[in-house]
PDB file of C-alpha atoms in Angstrom:
ATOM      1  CA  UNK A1170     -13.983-125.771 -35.926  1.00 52.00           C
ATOM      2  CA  UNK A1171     -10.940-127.845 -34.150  1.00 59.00           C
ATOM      3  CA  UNK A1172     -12.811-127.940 -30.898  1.00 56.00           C
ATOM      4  CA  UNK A1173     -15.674-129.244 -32.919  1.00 56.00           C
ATOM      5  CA  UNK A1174     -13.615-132.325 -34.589  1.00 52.00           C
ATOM      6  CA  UNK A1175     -12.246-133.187 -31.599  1.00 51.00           C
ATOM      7  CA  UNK A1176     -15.301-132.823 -29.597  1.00 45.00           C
ATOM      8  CA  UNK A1177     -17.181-135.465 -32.774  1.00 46.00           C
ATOM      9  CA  UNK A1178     -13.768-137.331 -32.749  1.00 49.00           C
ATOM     10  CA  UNK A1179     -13.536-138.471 -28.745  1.00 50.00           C
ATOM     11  CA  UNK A1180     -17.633-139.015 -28.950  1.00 43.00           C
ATOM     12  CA  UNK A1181     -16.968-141.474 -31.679  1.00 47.00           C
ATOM     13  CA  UNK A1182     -13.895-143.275 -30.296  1.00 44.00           C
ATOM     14  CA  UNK A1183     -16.128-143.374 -26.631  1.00 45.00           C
ATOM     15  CA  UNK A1184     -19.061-144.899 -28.629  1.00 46.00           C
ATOM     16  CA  UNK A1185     -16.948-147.546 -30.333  1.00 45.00           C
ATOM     17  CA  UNK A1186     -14.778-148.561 -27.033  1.00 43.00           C
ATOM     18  CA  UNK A1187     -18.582-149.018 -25.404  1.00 45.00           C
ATOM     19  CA  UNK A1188     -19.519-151.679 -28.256  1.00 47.00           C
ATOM     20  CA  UNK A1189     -19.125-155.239 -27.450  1.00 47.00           C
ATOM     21  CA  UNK A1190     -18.266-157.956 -29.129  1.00 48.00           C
ATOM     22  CA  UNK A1191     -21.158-159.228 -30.497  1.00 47.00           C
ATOM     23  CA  UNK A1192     -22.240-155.395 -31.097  1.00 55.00           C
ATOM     24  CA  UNK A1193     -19.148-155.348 -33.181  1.00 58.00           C
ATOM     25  CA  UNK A1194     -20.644-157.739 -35.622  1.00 67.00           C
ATOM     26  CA  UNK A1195     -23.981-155.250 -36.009  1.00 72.00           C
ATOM     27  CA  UNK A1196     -23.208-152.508 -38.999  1.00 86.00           C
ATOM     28  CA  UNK A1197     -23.728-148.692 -37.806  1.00 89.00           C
ATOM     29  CA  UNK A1198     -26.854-149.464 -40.785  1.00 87.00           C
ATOM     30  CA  UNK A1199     -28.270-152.381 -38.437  1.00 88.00           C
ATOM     31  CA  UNK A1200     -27.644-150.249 -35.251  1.00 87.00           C
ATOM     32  CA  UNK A1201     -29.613-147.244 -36.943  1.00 91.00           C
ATOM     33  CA  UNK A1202     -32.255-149.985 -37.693  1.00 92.00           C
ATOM     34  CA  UNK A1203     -32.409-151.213 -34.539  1.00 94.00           C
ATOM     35  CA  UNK A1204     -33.259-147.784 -32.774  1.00 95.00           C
ATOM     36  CA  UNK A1205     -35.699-146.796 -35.229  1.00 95.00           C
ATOM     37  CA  UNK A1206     -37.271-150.480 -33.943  1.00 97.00           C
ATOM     38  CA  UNK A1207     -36.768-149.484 -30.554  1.00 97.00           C
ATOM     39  CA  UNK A1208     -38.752-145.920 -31.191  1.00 97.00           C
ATOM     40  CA  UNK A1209     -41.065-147.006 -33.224  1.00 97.00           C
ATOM     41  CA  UNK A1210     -42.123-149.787 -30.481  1.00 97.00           C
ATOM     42  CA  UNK A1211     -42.385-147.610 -27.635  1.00 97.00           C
ATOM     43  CA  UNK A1212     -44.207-145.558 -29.565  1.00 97.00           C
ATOM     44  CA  UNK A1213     -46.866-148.039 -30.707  1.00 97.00           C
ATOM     45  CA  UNK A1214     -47.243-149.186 -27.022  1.00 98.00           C
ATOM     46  CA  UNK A1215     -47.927-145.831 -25.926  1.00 97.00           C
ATOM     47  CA  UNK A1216     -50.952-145.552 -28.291  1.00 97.00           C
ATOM     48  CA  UNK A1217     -51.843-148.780 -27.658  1.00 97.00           C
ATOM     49  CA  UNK A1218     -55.416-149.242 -25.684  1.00 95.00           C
ATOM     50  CA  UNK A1219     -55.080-152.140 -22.691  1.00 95.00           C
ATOM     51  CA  UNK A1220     -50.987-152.197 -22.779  1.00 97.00           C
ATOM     52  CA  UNK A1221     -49.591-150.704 -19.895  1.00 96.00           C
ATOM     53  CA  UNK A1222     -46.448-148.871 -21.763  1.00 96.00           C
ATOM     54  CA  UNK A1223     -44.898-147.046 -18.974  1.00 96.00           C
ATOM     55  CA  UNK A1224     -44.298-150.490 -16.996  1.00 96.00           C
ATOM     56  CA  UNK A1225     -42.801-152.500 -19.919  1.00 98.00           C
ATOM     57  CA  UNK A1226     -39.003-152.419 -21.363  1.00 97.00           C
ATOM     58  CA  UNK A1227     -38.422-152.287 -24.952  1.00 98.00           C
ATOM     59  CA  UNK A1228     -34.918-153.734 -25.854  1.00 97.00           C
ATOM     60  CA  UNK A1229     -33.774-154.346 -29.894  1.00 96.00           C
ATOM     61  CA  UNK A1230     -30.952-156.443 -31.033  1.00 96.00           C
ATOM     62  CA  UNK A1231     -30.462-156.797 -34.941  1.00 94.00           C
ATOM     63  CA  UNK A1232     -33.894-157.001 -35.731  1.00 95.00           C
ATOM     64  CA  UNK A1233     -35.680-158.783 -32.650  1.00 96.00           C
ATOM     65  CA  UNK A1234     -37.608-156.801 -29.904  1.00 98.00           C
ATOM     66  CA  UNK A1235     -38.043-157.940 -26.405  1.00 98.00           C
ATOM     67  CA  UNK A1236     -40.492-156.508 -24.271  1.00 98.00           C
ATOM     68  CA  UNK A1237     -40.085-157.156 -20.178  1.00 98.00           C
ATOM     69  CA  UNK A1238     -42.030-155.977 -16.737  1.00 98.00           C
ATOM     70  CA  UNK A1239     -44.251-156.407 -14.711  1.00 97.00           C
ATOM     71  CA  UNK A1240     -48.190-156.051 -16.033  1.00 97.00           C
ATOM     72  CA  UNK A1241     -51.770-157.114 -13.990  1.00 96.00           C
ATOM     73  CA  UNK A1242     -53.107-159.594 -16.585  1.00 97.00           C
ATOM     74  CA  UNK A1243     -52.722-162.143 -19.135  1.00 98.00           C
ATOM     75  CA  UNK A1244     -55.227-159.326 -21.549  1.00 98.00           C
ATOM     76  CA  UNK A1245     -52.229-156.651 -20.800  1.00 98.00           C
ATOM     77  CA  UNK A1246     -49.355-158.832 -21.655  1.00 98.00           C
ATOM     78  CA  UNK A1247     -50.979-160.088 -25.050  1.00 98.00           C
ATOM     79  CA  UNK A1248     -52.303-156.690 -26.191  1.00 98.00           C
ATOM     80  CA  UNK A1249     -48.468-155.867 -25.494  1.00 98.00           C
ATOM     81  CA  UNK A1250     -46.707-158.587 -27.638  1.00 98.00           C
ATOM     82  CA  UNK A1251     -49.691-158.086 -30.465  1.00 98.00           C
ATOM     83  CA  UNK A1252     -48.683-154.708 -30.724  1.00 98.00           C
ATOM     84  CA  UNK A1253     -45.259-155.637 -31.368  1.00 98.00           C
ATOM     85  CA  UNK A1254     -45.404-157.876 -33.442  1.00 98.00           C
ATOM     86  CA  UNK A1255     -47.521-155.561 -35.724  1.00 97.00           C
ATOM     87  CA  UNK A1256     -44.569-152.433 -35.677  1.00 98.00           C
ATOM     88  CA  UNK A1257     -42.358-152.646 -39.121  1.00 96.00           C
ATOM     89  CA  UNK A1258     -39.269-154.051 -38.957  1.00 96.00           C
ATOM     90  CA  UNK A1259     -40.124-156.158 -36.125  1.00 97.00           C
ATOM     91  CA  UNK A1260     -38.159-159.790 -37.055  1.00 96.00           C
ATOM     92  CA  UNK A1261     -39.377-161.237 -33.868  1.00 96.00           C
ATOM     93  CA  UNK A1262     -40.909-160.715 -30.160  1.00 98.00           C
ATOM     94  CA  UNK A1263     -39.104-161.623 -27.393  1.00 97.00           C
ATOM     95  CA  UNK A1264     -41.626-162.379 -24.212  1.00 98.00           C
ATOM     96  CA  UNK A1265     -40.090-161.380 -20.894  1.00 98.00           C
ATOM     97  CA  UNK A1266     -43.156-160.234 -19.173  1.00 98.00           C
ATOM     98  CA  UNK A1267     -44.288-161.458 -15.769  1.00 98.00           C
ATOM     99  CA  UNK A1268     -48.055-161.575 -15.237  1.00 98.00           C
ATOM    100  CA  UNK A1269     -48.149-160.670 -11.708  1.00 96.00           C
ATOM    101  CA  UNK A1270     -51.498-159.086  -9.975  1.00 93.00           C
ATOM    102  CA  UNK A1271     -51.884-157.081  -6.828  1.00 90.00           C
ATOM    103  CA  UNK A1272     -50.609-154.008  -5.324  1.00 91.00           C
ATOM    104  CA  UNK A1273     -47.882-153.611  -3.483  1.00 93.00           C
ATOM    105  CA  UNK A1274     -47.660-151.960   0.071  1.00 95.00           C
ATOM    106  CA  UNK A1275     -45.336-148.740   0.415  1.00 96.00           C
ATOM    107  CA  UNK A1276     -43.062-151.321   2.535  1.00 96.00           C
ATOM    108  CA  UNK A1277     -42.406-153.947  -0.564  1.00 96.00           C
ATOM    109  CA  UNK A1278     -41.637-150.890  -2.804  1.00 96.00           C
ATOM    110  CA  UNK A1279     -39.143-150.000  -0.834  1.00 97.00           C
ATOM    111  CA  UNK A1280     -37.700-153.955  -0.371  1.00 97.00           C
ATOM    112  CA  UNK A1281     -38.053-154.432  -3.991  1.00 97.00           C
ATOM    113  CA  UNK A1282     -36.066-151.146  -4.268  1.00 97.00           C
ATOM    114  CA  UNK A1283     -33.266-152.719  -2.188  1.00 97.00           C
ATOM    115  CA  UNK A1284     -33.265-156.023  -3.591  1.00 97.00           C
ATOM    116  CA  UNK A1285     -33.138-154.504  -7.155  1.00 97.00           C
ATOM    117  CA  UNK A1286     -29.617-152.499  -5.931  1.00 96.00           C
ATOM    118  CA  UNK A1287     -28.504-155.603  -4.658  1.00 96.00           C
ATOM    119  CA  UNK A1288     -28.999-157.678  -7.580  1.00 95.00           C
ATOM    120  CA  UNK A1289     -27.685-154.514  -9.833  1.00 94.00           C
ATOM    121  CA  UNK A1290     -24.274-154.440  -7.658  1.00 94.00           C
ATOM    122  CA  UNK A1291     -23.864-158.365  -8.092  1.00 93.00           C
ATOM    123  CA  UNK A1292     -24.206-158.740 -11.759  1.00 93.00           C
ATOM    124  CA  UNK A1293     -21.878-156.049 -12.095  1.00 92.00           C
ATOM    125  CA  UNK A1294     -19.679-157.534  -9.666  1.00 91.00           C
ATOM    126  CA  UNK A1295     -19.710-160.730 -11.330  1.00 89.00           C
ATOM    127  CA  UNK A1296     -19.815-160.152 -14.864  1.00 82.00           C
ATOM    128  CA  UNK A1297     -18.561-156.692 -15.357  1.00 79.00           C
ATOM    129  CA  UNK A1298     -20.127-153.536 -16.375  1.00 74.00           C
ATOM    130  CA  UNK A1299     -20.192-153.872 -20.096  1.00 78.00           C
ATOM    131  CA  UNK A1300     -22.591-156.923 -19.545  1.00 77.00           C
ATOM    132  CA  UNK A1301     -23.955-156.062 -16.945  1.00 79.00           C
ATOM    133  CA  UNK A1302     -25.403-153.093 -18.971  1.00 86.00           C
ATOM    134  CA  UNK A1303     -27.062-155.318 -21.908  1.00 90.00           C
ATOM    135  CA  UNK A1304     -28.931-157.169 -18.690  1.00 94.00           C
ATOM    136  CA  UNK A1305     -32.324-155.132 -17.336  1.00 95.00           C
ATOM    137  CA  UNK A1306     -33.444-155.935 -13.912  1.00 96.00           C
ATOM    138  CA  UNK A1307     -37.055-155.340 -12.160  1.00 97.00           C
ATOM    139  CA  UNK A1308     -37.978-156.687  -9.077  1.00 97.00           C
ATOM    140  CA  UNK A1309     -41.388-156.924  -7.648  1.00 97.00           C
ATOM    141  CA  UNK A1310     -42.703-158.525  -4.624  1.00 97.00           C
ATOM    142  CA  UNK A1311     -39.364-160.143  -3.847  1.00 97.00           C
ATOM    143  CA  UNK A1312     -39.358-161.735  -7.648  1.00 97.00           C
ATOM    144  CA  UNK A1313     -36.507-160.580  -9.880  1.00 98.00           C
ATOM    145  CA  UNK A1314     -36.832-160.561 -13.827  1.00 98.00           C
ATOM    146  CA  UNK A1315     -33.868-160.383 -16.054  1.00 98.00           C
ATOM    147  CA  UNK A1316     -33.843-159.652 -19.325  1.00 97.00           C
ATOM    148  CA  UNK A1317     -31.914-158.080 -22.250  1.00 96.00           C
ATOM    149  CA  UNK A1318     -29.605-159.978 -24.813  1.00 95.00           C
ATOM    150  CA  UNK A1319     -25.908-161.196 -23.438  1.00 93.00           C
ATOM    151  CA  UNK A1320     -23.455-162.370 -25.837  1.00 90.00           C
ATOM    152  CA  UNK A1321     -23.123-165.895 -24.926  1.00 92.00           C
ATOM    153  CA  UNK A1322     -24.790-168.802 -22.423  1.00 93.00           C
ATOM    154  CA  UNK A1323     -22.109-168.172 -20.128  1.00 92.00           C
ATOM    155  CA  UNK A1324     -23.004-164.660 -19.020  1.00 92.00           C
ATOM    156  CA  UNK A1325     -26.468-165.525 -18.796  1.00 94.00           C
ATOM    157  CA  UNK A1326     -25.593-168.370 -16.240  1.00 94.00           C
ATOM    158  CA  UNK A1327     -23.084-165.419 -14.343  1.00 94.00           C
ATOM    159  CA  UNK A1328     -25.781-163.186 -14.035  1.00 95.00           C
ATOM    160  CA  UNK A1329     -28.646-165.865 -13.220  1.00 96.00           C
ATOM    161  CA  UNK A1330     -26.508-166.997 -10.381  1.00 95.00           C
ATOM    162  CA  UNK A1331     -25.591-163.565  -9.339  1.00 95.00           C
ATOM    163  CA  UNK A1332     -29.205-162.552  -9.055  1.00 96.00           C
ATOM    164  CA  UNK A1333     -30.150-165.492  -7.387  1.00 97.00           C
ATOM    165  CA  UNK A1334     -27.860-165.241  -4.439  1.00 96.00           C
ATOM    166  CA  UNK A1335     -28.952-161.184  -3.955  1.00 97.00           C
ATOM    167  CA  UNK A1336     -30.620-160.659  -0.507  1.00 97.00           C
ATOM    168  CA  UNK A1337     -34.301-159.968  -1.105  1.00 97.00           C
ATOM    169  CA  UNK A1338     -34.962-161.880  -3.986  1.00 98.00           C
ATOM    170  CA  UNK A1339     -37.184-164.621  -3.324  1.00 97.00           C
ATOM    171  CA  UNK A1340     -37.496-165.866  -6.657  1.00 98.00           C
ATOM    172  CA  UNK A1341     -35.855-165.247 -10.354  1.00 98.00           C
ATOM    173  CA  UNK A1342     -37.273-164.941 -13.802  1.00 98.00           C
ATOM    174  CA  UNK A1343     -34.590-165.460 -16.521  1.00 98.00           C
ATOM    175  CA  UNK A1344     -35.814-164.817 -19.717  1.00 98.00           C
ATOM    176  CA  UNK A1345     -32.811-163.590 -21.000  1.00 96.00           C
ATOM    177  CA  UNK A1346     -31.744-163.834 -25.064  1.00 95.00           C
ATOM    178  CA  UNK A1347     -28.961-164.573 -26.615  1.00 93.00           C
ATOM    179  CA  UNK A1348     -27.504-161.709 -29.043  1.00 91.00           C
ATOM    180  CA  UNK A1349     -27.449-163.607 -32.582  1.00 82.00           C
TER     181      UNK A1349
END
């Protein structure tokens, strides 16, 4: 029983040391909220006919979802974003997906593989691992996309930069949000 408490007790104390700022401000009721959200959005874009699930990233903050990646068309990313916008609890719909057609060659899988470590190691570099972690990064055919919410303007602009100067990347697609 002792083990168990302290087992609950250091998973607890972990969990609130790993919750920014902004996070802070979110109740454990809004945070509960937020990954039903989260679930029930993956979920709905799995059963979804024409939206390519498996390549887009669901992120939730109080209330808004953001959906980012990489899909073929302009019919993929709106049957996406439709589809959010219909899941309960759904306040808003952040767009951070890149339309972006053709295949890639085994070659740019591995360079986008590369330039996605690099740009990974900067932003961590430069704005530390806590934001770094709120901040998803894809890259495809040389063209980075960030997205995720950051706490304020000026660790978007860290991590813009950061990405920007990362060997490989030929191009970057903030469409970072603010946490509010």
């Amino acid at each position: 029983m002792t083990t168990r408490f302290l087992l609950l007790a250091t998973l607890f104390v972990t969990m609130l040391a790993s919750i920014s700022d902004a996070d802070a401000q979110r109740t454990a009721g809004r945070h509960v909220d937020d990954t039903t959200l989260h679930s029930s959005t993956k979920i709905a874009l799995a059963d979804a006919a024409g939206v390519p699930a498996s390549r887009l990233n669901v992120e939730v903050y109080s209330g808004a979802v953001q959906l980012s990646g990489f899909v073929e068309t302009q019919e993929e990313k709106d049957a996406a974003l439709n589809t959010a916008k219909q899941v309960e609890g759904a306040e808003r719909v952040d767009d951070a997906i890149i339309v972006m057609s053709g295949d890639r060659s085994f070659g740019t899988s591995i360079d986008d593989n590369v330039a996605l470590a690099n740009v990974e190691a900067l932003i961590t570099k430069a704005s530390g691992m806590g934001d770094a972690l709120d901040v998803v990064t894809k890259v495809r055919k040389g063209e980075a996309l960030l997205a995720g919410f950051v706490s304020n303007d000026d660790v978007r602009k860290t991590v813009v930069e950061a990405a920007e100067s990362a060997k490989g990347v030929t191009k970057v697609h903030d469409r970072i949000s603010l946490k509010k």
